[in-house]
Short mmCIF file of C-alpha atoms and ligand atoms in Angstrom, two decimals:
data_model
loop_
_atom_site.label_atom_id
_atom_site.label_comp_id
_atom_site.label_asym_id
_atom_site.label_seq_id
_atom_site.Cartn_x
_atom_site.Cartn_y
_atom_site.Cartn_z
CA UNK A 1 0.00 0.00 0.00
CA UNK A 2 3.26 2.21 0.22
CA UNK A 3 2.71 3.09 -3.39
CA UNK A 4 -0.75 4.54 -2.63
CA UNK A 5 -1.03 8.30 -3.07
CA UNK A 6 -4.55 10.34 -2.22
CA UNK A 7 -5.57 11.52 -5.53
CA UNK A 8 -5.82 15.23 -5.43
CA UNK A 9 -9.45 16.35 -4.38
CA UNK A 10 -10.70 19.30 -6.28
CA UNK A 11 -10.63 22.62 -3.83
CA UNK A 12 -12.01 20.04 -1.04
CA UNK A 13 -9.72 18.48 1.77
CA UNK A 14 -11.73 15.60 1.84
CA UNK A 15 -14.28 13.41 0.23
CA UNK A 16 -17.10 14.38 2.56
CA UNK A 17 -16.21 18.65 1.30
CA UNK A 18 -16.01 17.57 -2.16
CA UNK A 19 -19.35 15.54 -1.94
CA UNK A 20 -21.47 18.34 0.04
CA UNK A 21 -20.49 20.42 -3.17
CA UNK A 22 -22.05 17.82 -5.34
CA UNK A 23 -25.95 18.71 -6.29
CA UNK A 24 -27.80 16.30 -4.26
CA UNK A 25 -29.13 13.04 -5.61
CA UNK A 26 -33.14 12.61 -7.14
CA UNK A 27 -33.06 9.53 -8.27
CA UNK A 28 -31.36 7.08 -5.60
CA UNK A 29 -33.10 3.85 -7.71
CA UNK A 30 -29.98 1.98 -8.95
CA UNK A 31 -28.40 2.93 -5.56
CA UNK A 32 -30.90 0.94 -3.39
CA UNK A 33 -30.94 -2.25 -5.65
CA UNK A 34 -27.19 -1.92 -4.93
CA UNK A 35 -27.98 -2.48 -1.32
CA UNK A 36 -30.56 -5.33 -1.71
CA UNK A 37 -33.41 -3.38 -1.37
CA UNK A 38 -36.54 -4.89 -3.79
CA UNK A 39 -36.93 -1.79 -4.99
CA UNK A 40 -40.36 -0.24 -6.29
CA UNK A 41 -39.27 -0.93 -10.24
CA UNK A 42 -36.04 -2.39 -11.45
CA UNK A 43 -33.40 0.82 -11.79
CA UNK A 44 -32.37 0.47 -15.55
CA UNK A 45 -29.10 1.44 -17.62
CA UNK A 46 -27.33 -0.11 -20.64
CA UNK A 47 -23.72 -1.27 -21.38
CA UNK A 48 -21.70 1.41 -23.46
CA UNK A 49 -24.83 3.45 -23.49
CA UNK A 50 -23.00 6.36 -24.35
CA UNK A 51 -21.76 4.99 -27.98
CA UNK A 52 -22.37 4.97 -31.74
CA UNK A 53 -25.76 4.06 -32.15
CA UNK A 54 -26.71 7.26 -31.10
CA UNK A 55 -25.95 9.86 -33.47
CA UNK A 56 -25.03 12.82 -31.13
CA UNK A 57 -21.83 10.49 -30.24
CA UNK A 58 -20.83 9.82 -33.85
CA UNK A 59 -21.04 13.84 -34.35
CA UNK A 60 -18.23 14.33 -31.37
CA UNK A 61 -16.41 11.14 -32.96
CA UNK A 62 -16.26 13.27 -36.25
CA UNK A 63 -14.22 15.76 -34.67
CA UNK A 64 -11.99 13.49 -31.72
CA UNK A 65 -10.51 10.05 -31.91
CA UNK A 66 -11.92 7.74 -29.14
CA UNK A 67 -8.91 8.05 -26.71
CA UNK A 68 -8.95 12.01 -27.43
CA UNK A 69 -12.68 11.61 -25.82
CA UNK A 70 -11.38 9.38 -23.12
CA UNK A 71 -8.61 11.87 -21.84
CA UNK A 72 -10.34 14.98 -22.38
CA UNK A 73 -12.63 15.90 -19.27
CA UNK A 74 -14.96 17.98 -21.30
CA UNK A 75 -15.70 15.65 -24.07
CA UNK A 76 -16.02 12.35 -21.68
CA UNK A 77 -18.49 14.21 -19.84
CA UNK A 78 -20.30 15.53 -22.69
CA UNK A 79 -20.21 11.87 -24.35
CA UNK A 80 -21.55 10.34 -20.14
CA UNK A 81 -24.26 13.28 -20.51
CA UNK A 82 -25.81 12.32 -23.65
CA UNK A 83 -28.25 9.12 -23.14
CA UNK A 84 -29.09 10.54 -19.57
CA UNK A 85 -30.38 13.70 -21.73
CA UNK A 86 -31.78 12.15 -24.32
CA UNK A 87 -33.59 9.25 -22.27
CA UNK A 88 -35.02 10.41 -18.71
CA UNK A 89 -35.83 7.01 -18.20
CA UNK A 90 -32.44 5.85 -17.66
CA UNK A 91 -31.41 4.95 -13.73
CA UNK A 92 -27.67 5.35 -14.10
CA UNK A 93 -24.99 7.37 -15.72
CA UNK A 94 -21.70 5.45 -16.31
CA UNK A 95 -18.60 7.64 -17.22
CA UNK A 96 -17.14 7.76 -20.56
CA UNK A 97 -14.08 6.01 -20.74
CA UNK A 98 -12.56 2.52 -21.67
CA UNK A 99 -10.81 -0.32 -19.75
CA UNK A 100 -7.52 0.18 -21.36
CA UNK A 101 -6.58 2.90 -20.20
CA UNK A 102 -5.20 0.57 -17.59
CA UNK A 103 -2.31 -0.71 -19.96
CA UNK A 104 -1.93 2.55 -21.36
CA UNK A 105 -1.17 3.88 -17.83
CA UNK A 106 1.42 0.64 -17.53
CA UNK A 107 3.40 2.12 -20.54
CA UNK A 108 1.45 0.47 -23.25
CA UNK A 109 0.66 1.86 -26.52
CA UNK A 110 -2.88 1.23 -27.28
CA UNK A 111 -4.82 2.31 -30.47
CA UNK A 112 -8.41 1.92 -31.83
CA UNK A 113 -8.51 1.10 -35.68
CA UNK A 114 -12.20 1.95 -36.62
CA UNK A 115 -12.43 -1.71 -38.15
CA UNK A 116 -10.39 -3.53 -35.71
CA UNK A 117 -11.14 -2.64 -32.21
CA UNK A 118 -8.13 -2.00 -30.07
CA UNK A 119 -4.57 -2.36 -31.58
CA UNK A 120 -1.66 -2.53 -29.20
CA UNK A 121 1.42 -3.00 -31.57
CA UNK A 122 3.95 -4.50 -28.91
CA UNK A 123 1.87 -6.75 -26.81
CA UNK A 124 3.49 -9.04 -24.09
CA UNK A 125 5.37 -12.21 -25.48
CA UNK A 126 7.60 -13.13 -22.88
CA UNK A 127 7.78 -13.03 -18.93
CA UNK A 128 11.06 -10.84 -20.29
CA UNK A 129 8.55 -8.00 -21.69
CA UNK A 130 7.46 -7.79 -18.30
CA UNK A 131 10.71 -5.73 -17.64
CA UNK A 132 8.61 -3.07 -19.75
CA UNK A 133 6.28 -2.77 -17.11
CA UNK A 134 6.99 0.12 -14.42
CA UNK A 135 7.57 -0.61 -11.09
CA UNK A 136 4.59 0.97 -9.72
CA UNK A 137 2.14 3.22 -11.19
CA UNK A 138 1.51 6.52 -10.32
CA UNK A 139 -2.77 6.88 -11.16
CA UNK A 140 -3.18 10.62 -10.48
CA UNK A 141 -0.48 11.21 -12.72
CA UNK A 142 -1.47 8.69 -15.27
CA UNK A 143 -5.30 8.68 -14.86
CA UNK A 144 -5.88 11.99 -13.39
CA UNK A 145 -8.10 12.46 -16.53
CA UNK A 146 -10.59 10.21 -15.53
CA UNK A 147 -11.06 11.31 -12.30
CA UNK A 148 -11.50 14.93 -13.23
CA UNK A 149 -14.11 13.69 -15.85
CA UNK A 150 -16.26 12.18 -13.28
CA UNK A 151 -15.91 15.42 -10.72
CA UNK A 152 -17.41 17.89 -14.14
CA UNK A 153 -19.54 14.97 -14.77
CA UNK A 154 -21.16 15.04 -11.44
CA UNK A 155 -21.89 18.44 -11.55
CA UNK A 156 -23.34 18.07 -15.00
CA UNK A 157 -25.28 15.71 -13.77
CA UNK A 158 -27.19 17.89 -11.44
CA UNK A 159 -28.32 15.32 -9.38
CA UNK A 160 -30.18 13.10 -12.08
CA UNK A 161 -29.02 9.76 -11.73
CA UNK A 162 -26.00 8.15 -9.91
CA UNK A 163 -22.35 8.46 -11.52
CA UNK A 164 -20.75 4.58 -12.09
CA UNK A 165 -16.88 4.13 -12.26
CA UNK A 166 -15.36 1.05 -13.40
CA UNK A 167 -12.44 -0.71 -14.44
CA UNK A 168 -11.56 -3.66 -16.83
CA UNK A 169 -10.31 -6.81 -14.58
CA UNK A 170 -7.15 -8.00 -14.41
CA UNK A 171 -7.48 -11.11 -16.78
CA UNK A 172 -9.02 -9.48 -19.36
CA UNK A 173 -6.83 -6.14 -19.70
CA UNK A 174 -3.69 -9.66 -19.32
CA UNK A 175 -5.52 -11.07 -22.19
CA UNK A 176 -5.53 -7.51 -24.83
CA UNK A 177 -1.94 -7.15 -22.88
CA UNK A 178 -0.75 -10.67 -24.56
CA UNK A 179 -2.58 -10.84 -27.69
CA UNK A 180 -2.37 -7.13 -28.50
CA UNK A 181 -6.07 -6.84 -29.57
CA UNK A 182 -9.11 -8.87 -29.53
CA UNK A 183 -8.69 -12.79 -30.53
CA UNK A 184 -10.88 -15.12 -30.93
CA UNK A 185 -8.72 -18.23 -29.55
CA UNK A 186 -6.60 -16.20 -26.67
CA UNK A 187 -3.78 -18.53 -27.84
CA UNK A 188 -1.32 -15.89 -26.92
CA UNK A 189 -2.67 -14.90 -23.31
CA UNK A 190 -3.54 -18.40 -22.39
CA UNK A 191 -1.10 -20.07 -23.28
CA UNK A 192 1.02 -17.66 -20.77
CA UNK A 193 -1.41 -19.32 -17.94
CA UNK A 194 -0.19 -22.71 -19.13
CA UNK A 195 3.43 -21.77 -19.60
CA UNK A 196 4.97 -19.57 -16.86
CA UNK A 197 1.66 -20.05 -14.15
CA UNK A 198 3.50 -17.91 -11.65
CA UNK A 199 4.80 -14.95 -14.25
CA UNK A 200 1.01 -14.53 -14.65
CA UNK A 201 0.04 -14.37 -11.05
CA UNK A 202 2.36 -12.12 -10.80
CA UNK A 203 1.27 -9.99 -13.94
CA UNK A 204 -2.25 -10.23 -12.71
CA UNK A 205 -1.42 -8.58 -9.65
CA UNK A 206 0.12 -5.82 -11.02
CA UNK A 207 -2.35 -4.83 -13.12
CA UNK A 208 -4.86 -5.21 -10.32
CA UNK A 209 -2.78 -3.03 -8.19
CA UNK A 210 -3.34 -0.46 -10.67
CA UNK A 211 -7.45 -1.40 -11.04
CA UNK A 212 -7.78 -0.45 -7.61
CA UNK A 213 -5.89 2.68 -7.21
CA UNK A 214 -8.15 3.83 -10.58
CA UNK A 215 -11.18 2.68 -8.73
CA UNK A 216 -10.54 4.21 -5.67
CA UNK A 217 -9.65 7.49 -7.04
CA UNK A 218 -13.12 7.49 -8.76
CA UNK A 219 -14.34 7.32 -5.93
CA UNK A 220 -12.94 9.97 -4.08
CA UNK A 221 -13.43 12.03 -7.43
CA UNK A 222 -17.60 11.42 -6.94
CA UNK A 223 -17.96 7.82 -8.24
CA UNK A 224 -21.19 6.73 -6.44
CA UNK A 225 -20.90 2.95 -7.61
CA UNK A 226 -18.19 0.52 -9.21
CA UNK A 227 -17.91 -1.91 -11.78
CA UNK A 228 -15.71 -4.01 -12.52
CA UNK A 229 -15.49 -6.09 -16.46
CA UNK A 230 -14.14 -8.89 -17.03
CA UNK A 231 -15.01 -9.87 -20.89
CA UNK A 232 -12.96 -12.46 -21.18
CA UNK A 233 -13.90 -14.34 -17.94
CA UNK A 234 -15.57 -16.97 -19.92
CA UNK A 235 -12.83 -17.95 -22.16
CA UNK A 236 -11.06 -20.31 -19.60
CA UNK A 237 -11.14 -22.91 -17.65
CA UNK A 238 -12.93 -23.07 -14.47
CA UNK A 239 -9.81 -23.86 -13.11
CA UNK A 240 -7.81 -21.32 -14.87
CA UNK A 241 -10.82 -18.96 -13.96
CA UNK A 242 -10.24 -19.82 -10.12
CA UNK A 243 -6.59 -20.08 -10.44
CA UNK A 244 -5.91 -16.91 -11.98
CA UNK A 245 -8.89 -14.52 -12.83
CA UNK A 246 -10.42 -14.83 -9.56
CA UNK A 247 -8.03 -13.80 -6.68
CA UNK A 248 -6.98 -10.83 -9.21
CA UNK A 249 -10.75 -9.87 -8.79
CA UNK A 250 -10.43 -10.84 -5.42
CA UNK A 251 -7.56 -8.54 -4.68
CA UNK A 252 -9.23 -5.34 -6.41
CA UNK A 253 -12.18 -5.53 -4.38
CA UNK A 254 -10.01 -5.89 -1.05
CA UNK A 255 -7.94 -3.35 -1.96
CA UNK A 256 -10.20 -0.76 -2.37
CA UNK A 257 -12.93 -1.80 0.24
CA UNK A 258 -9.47 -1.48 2.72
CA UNK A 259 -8.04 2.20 0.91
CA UNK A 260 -11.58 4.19 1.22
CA UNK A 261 -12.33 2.04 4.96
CA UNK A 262 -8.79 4.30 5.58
CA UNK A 263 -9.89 7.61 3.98
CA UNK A 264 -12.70 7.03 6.25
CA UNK A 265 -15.20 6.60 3.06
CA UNK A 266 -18.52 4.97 3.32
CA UNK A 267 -19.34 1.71 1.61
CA UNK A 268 -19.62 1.90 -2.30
CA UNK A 269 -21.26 -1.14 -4.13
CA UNK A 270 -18.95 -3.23 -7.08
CA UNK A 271 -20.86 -4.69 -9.23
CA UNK A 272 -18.26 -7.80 -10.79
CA UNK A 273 -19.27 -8.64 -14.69
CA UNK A 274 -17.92 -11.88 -15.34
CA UNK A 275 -18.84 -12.37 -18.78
CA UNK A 276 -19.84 -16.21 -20.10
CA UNK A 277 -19.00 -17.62 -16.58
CA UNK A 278 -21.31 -19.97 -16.28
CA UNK A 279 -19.86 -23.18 -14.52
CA UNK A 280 -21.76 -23.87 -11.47
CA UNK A 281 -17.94 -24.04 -9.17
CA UNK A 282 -17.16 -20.71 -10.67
CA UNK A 283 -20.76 -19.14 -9.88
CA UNK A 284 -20.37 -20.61 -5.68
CA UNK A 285 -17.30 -18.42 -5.43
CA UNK A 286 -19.28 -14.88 -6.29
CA UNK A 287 -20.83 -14.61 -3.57
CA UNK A 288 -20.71 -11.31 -1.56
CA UNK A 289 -18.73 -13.16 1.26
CA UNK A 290 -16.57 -14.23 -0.85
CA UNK A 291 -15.91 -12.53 -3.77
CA UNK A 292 -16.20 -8.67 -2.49
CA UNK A 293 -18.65 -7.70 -5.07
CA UNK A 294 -22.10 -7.13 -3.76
CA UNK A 295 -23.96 -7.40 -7.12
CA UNK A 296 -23.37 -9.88 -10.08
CA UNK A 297 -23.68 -8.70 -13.86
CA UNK A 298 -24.67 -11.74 -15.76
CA UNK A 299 -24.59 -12.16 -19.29
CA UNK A 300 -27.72 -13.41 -21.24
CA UNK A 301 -26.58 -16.55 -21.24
CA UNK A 302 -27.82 -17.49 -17.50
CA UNK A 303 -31.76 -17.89 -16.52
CA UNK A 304 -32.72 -15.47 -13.71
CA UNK A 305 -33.74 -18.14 -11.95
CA UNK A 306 -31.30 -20.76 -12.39
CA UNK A 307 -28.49 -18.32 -11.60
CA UNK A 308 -29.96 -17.05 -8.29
CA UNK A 309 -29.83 -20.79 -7.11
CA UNK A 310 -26.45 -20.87 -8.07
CA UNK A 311 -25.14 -17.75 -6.37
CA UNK A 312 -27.41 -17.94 -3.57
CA UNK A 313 -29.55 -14.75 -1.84
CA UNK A 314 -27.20 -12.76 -0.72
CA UNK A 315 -26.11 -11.32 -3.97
CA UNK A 316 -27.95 -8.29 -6.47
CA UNK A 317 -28.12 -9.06 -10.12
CA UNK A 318 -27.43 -7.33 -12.55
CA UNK A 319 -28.55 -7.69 -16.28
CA UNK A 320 -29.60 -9.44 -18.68
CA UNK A 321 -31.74 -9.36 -21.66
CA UNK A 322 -29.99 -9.76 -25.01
CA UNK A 323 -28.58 -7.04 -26.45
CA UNK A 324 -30.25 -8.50 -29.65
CA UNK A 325 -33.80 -7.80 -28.48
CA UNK A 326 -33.11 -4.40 -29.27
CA UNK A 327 -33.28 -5.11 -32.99
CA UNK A 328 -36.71 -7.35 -32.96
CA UNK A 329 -39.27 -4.71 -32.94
CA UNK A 330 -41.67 -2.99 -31.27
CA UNK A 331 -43.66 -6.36 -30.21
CA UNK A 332 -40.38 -8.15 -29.68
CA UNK A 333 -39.15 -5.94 -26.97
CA UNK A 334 -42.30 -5.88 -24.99
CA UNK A 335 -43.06 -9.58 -25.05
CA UNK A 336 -39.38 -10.38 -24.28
CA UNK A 337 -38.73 -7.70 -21.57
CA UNK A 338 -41.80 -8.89 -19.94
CA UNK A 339 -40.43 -12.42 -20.12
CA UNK A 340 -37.34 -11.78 -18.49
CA UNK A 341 -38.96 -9.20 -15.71
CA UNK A 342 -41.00 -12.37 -14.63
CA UNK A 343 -37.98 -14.61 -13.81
CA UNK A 344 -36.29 -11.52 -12.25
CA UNK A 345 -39.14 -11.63 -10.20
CA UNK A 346 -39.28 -15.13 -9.34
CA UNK A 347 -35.17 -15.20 -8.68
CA UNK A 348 -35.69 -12.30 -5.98
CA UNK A 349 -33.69 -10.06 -4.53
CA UNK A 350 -32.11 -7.06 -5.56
CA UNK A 351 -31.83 -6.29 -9.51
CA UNK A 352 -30.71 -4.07 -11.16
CA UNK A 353 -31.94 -3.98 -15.19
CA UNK A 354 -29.30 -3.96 -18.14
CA UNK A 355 -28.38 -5.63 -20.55
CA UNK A 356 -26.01 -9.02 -20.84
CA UNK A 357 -23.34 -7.08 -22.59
CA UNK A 358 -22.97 -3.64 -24.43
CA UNK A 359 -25.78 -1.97 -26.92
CA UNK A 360 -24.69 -2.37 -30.37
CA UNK A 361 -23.87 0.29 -33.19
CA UNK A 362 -27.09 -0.29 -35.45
CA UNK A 363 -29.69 -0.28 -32.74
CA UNK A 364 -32.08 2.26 -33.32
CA UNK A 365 -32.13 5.38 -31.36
CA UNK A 366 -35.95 4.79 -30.86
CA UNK A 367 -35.90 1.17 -30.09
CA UNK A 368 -33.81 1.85 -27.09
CA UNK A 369 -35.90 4.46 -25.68
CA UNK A 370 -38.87 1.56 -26.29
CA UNK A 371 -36.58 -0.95 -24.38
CA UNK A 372 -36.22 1.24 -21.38
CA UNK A 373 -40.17 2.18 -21.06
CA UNK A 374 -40.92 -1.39 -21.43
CA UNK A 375 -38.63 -2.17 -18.31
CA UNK A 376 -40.13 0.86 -16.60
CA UNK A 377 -44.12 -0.81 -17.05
CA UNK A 378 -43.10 -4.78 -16.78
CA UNK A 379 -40.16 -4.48 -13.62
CA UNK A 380 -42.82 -3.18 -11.02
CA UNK A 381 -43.10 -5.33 -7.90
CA UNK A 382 -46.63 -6.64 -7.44
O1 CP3 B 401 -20.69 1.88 -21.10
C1 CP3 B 401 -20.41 3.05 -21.39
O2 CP3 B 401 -21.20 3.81 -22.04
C2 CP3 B 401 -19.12 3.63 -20.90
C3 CP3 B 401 -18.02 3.57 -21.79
C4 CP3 B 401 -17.33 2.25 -22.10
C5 CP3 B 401 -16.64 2.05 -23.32
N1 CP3 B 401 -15.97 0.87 -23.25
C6 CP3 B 401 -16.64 2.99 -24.44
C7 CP3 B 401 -16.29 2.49 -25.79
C8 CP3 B 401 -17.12 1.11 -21.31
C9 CP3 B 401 -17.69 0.75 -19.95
C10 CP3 B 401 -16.23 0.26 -22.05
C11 CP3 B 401 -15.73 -1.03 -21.53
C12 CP3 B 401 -14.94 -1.89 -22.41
N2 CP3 B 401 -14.01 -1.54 -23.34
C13 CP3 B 401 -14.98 -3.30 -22.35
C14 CP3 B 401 -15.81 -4.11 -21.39
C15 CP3 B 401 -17.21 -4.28 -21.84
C16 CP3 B 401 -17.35 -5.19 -23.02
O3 CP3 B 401 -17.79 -4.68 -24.07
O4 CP3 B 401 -17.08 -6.39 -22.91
C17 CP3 B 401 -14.09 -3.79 -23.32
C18 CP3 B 401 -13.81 -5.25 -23.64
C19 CP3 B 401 -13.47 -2.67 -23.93
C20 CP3 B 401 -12.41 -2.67 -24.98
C21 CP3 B 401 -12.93 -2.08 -26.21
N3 CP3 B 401 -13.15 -0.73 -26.38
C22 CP3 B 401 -13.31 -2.74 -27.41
C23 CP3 B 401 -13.25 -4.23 -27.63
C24 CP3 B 401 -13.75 -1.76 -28.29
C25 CP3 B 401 -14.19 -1.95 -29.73
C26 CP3 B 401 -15.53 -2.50 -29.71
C27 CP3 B 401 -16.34 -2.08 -30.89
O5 CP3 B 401 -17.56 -2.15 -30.70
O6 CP3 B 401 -15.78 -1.66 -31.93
C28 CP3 B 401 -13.69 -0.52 -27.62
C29 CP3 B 401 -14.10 0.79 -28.17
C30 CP3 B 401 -15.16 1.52 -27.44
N4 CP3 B 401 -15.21 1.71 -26.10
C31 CP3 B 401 -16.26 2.21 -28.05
C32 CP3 B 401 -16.96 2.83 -27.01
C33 CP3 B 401 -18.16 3.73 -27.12
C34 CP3 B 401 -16.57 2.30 -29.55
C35 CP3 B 401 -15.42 2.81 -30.31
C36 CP3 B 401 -15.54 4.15 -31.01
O7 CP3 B 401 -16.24 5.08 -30.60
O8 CP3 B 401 -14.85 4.25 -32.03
#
């Protein structure tokens, strides 16, 4: 923890100054789902709302390329701002940003080709390129950005909705790390797991060293809620997944439960998104108790139901209707959002509506705003 520095708090002292200058919050929704309430509706927001299919976002993308948007405080909170103006109906703001801005902050170049996805030309071959790596990682000097995004963005904000932070997890920013972009085999970054096992612990931990310090200083910044993405959860093993992705997760969610318990910080819910983890072991471990993270994103490849009896009570859900229901139709929507409300409300417990991964570029403008009114009508508690 020697490494840890306070991120600079703007013209406060502390968290509690900066947060009594904050506008104060309307809509606490998402917030109390967070906490396990069964709350009046299901609170509602959508993976990478802020993104191309709306057409507001591909006017700023014109003008700045995607990382220019990231690091620029103005433009990520103008990009944050622009479903939570253009849909009322949305629970949740989530800032604009992207998860690898983690390796960019470990010295890694990272680019995004407008066909490809992200590009980083000297990925991680050998445990030797981890000599690349810094030591240690200072995050108000590397990430400052970020948090000074989600300060203008609270007070853009106004008090509409709650302000989510987030992070990509450690074996998922490992994975882009080794392969140097997407893949669709993860020959490169698995194959490390196989290879040198303890090299990658090792890695892991690094990079969640630097996952927590980010989250943390969003925090402090005016984060009101955390989540945490692992994409690529799904693509190994169970046992990989509990030898390796796991206590990285683990260790983020320690970490910065133990930094803001210091700072004297309330409680903030993580929400963990293990994408395509679906084996039953796997699913025991995320509970709250164990895992750290008090609500589970799940993907829309687990049952409401089903999944509940897997992770047991304790836990808040988080998703998941496919993000492909937002291209069948008026009719479509309604009959399949009421579908999924009803085993939602036979899992119980706290949930909080999204979808099972992020909005895609050709949905309709329109069809969203249908999605969200539909969840508004079929998530009330009877
Ligand atoms: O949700 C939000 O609105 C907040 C912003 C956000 C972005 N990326 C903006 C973005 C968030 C939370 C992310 C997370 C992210 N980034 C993940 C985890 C979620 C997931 O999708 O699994 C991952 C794996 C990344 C890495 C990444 N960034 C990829 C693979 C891509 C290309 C994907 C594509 O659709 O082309 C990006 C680019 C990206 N990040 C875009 C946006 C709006 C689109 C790129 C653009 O504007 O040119």
């Amino acid at each position: 923890m020697a490494s840890y520095t306070i991120p600079k708090l703007k013209g406060a002292d502390t968290w509690r100054e900066l947060e009594s200058k904050f506008p104060p919050l309307k809509n606490d929704l998402l917030l109390r789902a967070a906490r396990g309430e069964e709350t009046p509706r299901a609170p509602v927001w959508v993976m990478r709302q802020a993104g191309r299919y709306l057409p507001e976002f591909m006017e700023v993308r014109k003008k700045h390329s995607f990382f220019e948007c990231c690091q620029t405080p103005e433009l990520a909170t103008k990009l944050t701002l622009q479903p939570i103006d253009r849909y009322p109906a949305l629970d949740a703001s989530i800032i604009f940003c992207d998860i690898l801005v983690v390796p960019q902050a470990l010295g890694m170049e990272v680019l995004m080709e407008p066909s490809k996805g992200p590009v980083l030309p000297q990925p991680l071959t050998t445990p030797a390129d981890l000599a690349r790596l810094p030591e240690t990682v200072d995050v108000q000097k590397e990430l400052g950005y970020v948090f000074d995004a989600i300060t203008l963005t609270r007070q853009g904000l106004d008090g509409r909705v709650p302000l989510i932070g987030f992070c990509g997890a450690p074996w998922t920013l490992m994975a882009y790390m080794c392969e140097g972009g997407g893949s669709k085999t993860f020959e490169r970054s698995k194959s490390w797991l196989y290879k040198y096992p303890e090299e990658s612990k090792a890695l892991l931990t690094k990079i969640a060293d630097v996952c927590a310090d980010l989250l943390v200083g969003q925090v402090l910044a005016g984060a009101q809620m955390l989540q945490v993405f692992d994409s690529w959860a799904g693509e190994l093993t169970p046992n990989h997944f509990q030898e390796f992705a796991f206590p990285a997760l683990v260790h983020i969610s320690r970490k910065v439960r133990h930094v803001l318990k210091e700072l004297g910080h309330d409680e903030v819910p993580m929400t963990l998104f293990p994408r395509m983890v679906h084996a039953p072991s796997s699913l025991a471990l995320l509970k709250p108790e164990i895992s750290g993270y008090d609500t589970l994103g799940l993907d829309q490849g687990l049952d409401a139901v089903e999944a509940r009896r897997l992770v047991g009570p304790e836990i808040n859900l988080q998703g998941n209707f496919d993000p492909v229901v937002l291209y069948g139709g008026r009719e479509g929507i309604e009959k399949e959002v009421a579908r999924v409300c009803k085993r939602f409300h036979e899992a119980g417990g706290g949930w909080i509506a999204n979808l099972g991964h992020g909005i895609t570029p050709n949905v309709k403008p329109e069809d969203m705003g249908w999605f969200l009114e539909c969840v508004h009508k079929y998530s009330v508690r009877k």
